[in-house]
Short mmCIF file of C-alpha atoms in Angstrom, two decimals:
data_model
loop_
_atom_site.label_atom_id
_atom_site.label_comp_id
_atom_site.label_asym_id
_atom_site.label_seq_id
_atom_site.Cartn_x
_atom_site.Cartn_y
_atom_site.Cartn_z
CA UNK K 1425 -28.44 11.89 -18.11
CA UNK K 1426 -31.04 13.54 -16.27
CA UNK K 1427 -31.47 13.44 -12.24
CA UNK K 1428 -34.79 11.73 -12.51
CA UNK K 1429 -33.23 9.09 -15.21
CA UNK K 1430 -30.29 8.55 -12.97
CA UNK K 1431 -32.31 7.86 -10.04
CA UNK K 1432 -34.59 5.52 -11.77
CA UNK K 1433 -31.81 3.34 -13.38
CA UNK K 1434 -29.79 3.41 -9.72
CA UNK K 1435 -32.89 2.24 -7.94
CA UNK K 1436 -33.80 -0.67 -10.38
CA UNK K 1437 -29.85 -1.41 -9.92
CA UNK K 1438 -30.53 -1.61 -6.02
CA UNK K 1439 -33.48 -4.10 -6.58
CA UNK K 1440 -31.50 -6.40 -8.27
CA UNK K 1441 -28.55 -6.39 -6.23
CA UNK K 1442 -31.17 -7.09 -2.99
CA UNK K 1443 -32.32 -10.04 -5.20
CA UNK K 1444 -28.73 -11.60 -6.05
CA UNK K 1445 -28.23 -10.79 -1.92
CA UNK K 1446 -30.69 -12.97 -1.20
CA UNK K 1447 -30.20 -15.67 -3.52
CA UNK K 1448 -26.50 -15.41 -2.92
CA UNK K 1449 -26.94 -15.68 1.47
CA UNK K 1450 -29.21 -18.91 0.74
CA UNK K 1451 -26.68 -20.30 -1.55
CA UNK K 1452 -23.95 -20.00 0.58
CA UNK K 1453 -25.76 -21.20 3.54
CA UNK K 1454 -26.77 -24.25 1.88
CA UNK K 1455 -23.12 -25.20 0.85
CA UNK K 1456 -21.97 -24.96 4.93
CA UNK K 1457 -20.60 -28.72 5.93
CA UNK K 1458 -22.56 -30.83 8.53
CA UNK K 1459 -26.19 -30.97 9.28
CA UNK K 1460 -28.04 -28.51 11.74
CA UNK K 1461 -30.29 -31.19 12.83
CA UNK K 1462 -27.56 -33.10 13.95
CA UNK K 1463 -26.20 -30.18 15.78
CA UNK K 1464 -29.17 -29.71 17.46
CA UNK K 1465 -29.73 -33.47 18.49
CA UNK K 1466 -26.95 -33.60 20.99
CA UNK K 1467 -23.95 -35.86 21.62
CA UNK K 1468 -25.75 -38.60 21.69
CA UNK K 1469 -28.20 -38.44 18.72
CA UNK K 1470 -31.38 -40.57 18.30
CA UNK K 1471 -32.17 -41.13 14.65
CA UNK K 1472 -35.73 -40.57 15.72
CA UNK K 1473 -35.00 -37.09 17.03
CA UNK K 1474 -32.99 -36.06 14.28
CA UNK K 1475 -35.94 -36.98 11.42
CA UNK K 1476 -38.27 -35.01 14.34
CA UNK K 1477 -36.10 -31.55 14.28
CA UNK K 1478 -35.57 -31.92 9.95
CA UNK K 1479 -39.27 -32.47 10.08
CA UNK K 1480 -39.80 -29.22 12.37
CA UNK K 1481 -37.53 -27.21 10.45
CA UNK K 1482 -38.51 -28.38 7.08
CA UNK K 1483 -34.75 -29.11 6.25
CA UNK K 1484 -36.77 -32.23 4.71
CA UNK K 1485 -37.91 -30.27 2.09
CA UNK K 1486 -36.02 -29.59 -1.69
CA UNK K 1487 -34.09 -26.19 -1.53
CA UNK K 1488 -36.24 -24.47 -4.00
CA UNK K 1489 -38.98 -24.84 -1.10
CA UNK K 1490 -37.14 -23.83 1.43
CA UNK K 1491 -36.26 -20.70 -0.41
CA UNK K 1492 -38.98 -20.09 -1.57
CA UNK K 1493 -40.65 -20.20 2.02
CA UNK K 1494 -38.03 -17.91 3.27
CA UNK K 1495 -38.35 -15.17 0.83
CA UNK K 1496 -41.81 -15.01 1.26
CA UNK K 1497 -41.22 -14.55 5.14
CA UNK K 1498 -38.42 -11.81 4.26
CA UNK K 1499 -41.58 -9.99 2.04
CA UNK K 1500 -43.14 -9.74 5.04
CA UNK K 1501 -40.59 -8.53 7.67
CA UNK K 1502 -39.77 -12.16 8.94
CA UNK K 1503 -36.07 -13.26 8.86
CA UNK K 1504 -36.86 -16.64 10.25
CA UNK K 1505 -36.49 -18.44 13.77
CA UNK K 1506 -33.01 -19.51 15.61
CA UNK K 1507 -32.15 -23.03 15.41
CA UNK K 1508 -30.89 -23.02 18.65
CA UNK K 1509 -33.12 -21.08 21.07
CA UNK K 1510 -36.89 -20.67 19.08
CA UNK K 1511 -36.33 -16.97 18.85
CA UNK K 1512 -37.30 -14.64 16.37
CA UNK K 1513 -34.06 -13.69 14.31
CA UNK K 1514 -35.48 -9.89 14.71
CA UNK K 1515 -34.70 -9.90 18.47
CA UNK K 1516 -31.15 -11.18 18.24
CA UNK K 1517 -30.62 -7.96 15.84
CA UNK K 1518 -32.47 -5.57 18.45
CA UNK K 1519 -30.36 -7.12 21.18
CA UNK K 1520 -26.96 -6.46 18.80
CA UNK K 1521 -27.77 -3.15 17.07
CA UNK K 1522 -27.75 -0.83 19.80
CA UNK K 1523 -23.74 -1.54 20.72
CA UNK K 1524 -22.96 -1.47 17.56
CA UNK K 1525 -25.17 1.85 16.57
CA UNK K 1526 -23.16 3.47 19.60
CA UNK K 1527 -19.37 2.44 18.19
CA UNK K 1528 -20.45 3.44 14.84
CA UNK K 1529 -22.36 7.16 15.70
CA UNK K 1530 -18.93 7.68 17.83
CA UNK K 1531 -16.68 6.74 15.12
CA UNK K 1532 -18.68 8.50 12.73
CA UNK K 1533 -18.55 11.57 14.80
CA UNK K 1534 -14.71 11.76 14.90
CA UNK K 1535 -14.11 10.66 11.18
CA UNK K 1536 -16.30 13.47 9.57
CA UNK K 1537 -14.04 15.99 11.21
CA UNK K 1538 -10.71 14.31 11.43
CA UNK K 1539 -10.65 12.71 8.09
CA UNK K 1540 -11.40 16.01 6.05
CA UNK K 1541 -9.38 17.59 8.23
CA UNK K 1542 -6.40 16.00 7.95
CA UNK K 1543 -6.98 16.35 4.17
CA UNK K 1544 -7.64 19.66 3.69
CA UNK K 1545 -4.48 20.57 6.00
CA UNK K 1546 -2.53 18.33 3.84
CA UNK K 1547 -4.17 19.71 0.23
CA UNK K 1548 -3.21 23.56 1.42
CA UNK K 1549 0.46 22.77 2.35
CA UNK K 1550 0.86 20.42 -0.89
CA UNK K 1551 4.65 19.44 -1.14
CA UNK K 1552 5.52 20.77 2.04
CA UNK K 1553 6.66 19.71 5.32
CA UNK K 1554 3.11 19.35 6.52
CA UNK K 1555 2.30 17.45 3.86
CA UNK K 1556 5.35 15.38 4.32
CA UNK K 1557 4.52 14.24 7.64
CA UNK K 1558 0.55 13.81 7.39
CA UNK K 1559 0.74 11.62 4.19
CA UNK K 1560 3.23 9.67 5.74
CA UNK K 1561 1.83 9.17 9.18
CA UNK K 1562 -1.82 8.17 7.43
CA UNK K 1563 -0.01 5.94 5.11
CA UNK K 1564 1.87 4.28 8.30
CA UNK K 1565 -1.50 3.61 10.25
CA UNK K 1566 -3.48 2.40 7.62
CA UNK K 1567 -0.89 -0.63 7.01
CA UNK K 1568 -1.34 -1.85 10.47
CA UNK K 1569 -4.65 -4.23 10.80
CA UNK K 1570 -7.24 -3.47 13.07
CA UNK K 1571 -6.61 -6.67 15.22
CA UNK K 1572 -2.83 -5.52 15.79
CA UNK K 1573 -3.54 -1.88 16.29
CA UNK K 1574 -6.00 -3.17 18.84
CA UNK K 1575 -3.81 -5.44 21.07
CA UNK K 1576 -1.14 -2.55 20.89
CA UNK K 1577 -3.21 -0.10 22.36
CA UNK K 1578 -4.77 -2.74 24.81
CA UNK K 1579 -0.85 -3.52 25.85
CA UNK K 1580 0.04 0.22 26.46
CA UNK K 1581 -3.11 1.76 27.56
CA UNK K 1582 -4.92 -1.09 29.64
CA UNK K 1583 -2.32 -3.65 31.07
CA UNK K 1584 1.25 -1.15 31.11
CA UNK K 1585 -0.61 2.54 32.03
CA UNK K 1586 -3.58 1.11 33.18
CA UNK K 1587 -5.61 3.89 32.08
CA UNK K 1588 -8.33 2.20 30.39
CA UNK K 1589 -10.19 -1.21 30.98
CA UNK K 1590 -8.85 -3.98 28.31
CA UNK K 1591 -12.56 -5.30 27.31
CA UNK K 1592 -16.27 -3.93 28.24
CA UNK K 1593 -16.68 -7.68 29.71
CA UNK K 1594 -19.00 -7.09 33.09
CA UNK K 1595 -20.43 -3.66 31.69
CA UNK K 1596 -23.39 -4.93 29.55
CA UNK K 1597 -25.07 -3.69 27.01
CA UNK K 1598 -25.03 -0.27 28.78
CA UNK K 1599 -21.84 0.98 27.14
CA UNK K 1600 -22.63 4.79 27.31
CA UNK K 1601 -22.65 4.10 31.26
CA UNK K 1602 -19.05 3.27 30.89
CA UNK K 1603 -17.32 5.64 28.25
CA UNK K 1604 -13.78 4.65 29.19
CA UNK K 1605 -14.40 1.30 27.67
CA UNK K 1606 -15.36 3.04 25.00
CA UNK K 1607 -12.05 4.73 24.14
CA UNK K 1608 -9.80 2.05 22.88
CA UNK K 1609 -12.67 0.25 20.30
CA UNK K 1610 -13.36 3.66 19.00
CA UNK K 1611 -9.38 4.28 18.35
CA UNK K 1612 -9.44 1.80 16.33
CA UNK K 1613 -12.50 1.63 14.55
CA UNK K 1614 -11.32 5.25 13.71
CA UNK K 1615 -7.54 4.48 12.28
CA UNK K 1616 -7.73 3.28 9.11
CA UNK K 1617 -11.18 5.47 7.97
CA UNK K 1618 -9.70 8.21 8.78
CA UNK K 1619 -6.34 7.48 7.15
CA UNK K 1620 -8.15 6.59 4.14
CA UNK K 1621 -10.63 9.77 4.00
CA UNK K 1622 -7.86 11.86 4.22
CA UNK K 1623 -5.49 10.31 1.79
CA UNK K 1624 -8.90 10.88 -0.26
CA UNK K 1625 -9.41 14.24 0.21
CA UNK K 1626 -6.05 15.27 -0.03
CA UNK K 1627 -6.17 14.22 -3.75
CA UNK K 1628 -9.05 15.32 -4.69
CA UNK K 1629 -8.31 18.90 -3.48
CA UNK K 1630 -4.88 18.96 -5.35
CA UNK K 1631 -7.05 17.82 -8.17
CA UNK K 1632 -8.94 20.32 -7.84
CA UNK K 1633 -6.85 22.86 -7.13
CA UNK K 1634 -4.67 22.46 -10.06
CA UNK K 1635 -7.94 22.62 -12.54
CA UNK K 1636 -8.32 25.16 -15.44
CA UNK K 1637 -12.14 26.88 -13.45
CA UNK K 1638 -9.80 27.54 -10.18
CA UNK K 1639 -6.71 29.10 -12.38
CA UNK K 1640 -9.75 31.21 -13.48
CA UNK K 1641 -11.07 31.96 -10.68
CA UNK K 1642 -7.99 33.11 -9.45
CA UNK K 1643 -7.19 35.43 -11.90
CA UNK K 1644 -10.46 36.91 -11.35
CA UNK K 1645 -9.88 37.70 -7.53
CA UNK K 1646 -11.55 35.14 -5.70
CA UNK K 1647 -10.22 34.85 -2.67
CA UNK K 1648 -8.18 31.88 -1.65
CA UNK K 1649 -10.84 30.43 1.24
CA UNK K 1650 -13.69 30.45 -1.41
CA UNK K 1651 -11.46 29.13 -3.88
CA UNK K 1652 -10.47 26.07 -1.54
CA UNK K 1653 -14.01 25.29 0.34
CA UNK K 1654 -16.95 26.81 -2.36
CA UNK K 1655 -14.89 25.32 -5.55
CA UNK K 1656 -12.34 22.95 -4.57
CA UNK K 1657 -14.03 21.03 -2.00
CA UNK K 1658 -17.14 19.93 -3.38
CA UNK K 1659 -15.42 18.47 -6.46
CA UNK K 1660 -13.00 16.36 -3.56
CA UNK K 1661 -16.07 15.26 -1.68
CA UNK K 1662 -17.43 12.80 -4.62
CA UNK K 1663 -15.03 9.87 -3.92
CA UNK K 1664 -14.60 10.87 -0.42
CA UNK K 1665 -18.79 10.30 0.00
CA UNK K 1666 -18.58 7.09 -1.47
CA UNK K 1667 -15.67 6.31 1.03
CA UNK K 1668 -17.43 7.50 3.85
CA UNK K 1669 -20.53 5.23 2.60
CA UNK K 1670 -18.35 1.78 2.66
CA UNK K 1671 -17.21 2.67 6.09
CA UNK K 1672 -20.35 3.61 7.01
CA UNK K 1673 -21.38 -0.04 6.18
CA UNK K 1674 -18.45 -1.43 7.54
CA UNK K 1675 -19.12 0.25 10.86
CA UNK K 1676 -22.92 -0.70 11.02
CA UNK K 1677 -22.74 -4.44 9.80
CA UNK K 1678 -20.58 -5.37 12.91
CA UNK K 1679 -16.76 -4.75 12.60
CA UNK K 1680 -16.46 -8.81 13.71
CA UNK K 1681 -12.42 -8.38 14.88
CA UNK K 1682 -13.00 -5.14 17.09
CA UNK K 1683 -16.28 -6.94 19.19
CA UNK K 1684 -14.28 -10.00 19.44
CA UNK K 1685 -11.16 -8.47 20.56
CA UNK K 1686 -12.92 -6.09 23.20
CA UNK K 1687 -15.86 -8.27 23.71
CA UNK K 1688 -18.56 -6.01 22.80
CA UNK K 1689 -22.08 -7.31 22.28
CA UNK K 1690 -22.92 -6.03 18.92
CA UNK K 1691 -23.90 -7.45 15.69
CA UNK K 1692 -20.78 -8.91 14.94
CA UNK K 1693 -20.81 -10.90 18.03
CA UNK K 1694 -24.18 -12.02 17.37
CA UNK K 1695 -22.46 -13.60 13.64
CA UNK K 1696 -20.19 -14.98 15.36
CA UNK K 1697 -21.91 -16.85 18.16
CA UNK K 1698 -24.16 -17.65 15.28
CA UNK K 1699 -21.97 -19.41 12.45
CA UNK K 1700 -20.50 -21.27 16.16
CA UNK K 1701 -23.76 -22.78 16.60
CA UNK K 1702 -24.38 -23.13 12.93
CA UNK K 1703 -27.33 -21.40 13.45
CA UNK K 1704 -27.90 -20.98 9.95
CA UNK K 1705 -31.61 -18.58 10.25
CA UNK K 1706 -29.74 -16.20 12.28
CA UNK K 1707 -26.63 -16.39 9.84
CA UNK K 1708 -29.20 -15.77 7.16
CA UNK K 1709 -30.78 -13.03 8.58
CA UNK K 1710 -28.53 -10.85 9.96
CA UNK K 1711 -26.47 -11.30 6.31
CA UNK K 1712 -29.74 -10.37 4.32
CA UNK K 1713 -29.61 -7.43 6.68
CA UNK K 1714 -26.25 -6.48 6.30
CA UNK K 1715 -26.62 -7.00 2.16
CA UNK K 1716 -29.39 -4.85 1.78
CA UNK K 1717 -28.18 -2.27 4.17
CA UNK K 1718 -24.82 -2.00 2.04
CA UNK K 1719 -27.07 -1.95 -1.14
CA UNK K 1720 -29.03 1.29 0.25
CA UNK K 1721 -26.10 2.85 1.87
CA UNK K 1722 -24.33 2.51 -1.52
CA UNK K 1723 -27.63 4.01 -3.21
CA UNK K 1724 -26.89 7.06 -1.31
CA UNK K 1725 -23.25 7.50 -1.86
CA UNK K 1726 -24.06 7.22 -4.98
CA UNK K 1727 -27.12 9.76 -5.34
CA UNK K 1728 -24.86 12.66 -3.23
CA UNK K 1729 -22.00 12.01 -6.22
CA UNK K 1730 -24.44 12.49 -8.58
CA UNK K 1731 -25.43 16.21 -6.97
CA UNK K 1732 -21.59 16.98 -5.82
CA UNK K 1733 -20.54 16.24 -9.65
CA UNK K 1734 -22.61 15.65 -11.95
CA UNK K 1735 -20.67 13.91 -14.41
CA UNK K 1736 -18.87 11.58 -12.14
CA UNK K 1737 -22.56 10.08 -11.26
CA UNK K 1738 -23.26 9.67 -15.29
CA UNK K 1739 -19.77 7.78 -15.41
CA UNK K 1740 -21.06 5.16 -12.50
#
């Protein structure tokens, strides 16, 4: 299959997965238990009140209306207006993404480096004690989940050593202004990605280094660097770029437990004060947002796999 041909087929692929995203969000939305006009009436709700705000919000309508008002706002860059304050759903993402945008660049940062890293070291001392101790030490992180890694390092590092504030409550926004309460969410957004990437990368490499082309190559001379990083790697990189994509997405669509646990205003704060208030525009919004950003990010992964190896991107 031709690059061109692959590209077209992948992009019509992405179209219709934004479609079922959409359809899917509404859906879901629509099945959620109570009544948001309720909600919004108060304790004490007047039956006249509640047919005013159903009116307003045109939850009087059939669902096929209502969708098919709402998709033609999402055509035009609209994601709809909260139930509970009259703001655009737009600003609660600019108020959300920038937190988030800074955990995830940071995290990025580290993984990239750590993650192949740890692979490659592990790939080059296959079988050996090296080996040994950095399969079993990524194997050992990833099991523990994020919330439990997080309260461990808050117990040792904020409330026994003291080193490092617990949460970024009173610093705002503003977290680059306070990069100690940056450390701890960044350990352990990090963990587990980086476990994985290198578990990922070490098997690709001894993949790749056991192959037929590198036997070759080594009878012919090649030395053993170009061997490992000019043939070897680039074959290891194809399921390590579509790793790197999911936690890429992961990272960006707010890790929920992390901002909870260290009280971070990001996007996954937002969610969650959202789905509270059954806010169900900004539920819908941010996960349209968060489905088509996983769509494209998987587009990618999945256009670099295609380059890296050729035939791997035909199999997909």
């Amino acid at each position: 299959m031709s690059q061109l041909s692959f590209v077209a087929r992948r992009l019509l692929l992405g179209v219709a997965q934004v479609a079922a995203v959409v359809l899917l969000v509404f859906a879901l939305t629509e099945a959620l238990p109570g009544d948001a006009a309720v909600a919004l009436a108060g304790d004490q709700p007047d039956p006249a009140r509640i047919e005013a705000i159903r009116e307003s919000l045109r939850l009087d309508q059939p669902a096929h209306q209502r969708l098919a008002h709402w998709v033609a706002g999402l055509s035009h860059g609209d994601l709809g207006t909260s139930l509970a304050s009259g703001r655009p759903v737009s600003t609660y993402l600019a108020d959300g993404v920038g937190p988030t945008l800074l955990l995830a660049a940071l995290t990025l940062a580290l993984l990239v480096p750590v993650g192949f890293g740890l692979g490659v070291l592990a790939a080059r001392h296959q079988g050996r004690l090296v080996d040994r101790l950095v399969s079993s030490a990524t194997l050992a992180v990833y099991a523990v989940p994020e919330f439990a890694l997080g309260v461990l390092l808050i117990t040792v590092f904020a409330l026994e050593l003291r080193w490092l504030p617990p949460t970024a409550i009173g610093y705002g926004p503003d977290l680059l202004a306070h990069p100690t309460a940056l450390v701890l969410p960044v350990l352990v957004l990090l963990a587990r990605p980086a476990c994985s990437l290198a578990r990922l990368v070490r098997a690709g490499m001894v993949e790749a280094l056991a192959s037929p082309y590198v036997a070759q190559a080594r009878r012919y001379g090649v030395a053993g660097a170009r061997i490992r990083y000019a043939h070897a790697l680039p074959n290891a990189l194809a399921p390590a770029t579509q790793q790197l994509a999911r936690t890429i997405d992961w990272l960006l669509c707010g890790v929920i437990v992390v901002e909870a646990l260290f009280v971070i205003p990001g996007l996954g704060t937002v969610l969650l004060n959202a789905v509270a208030e059954r806010d169900v525009p900004v539920v819908q919004g941010l996960a349209v947002v968060f489905g088509v950003l996983t769509v494209v990010l998987n587009l990618c992964a999945d256009l670099v796999v295609h380059r890296l190896a050729p035939r791997a991107g035909v199999a997909a």
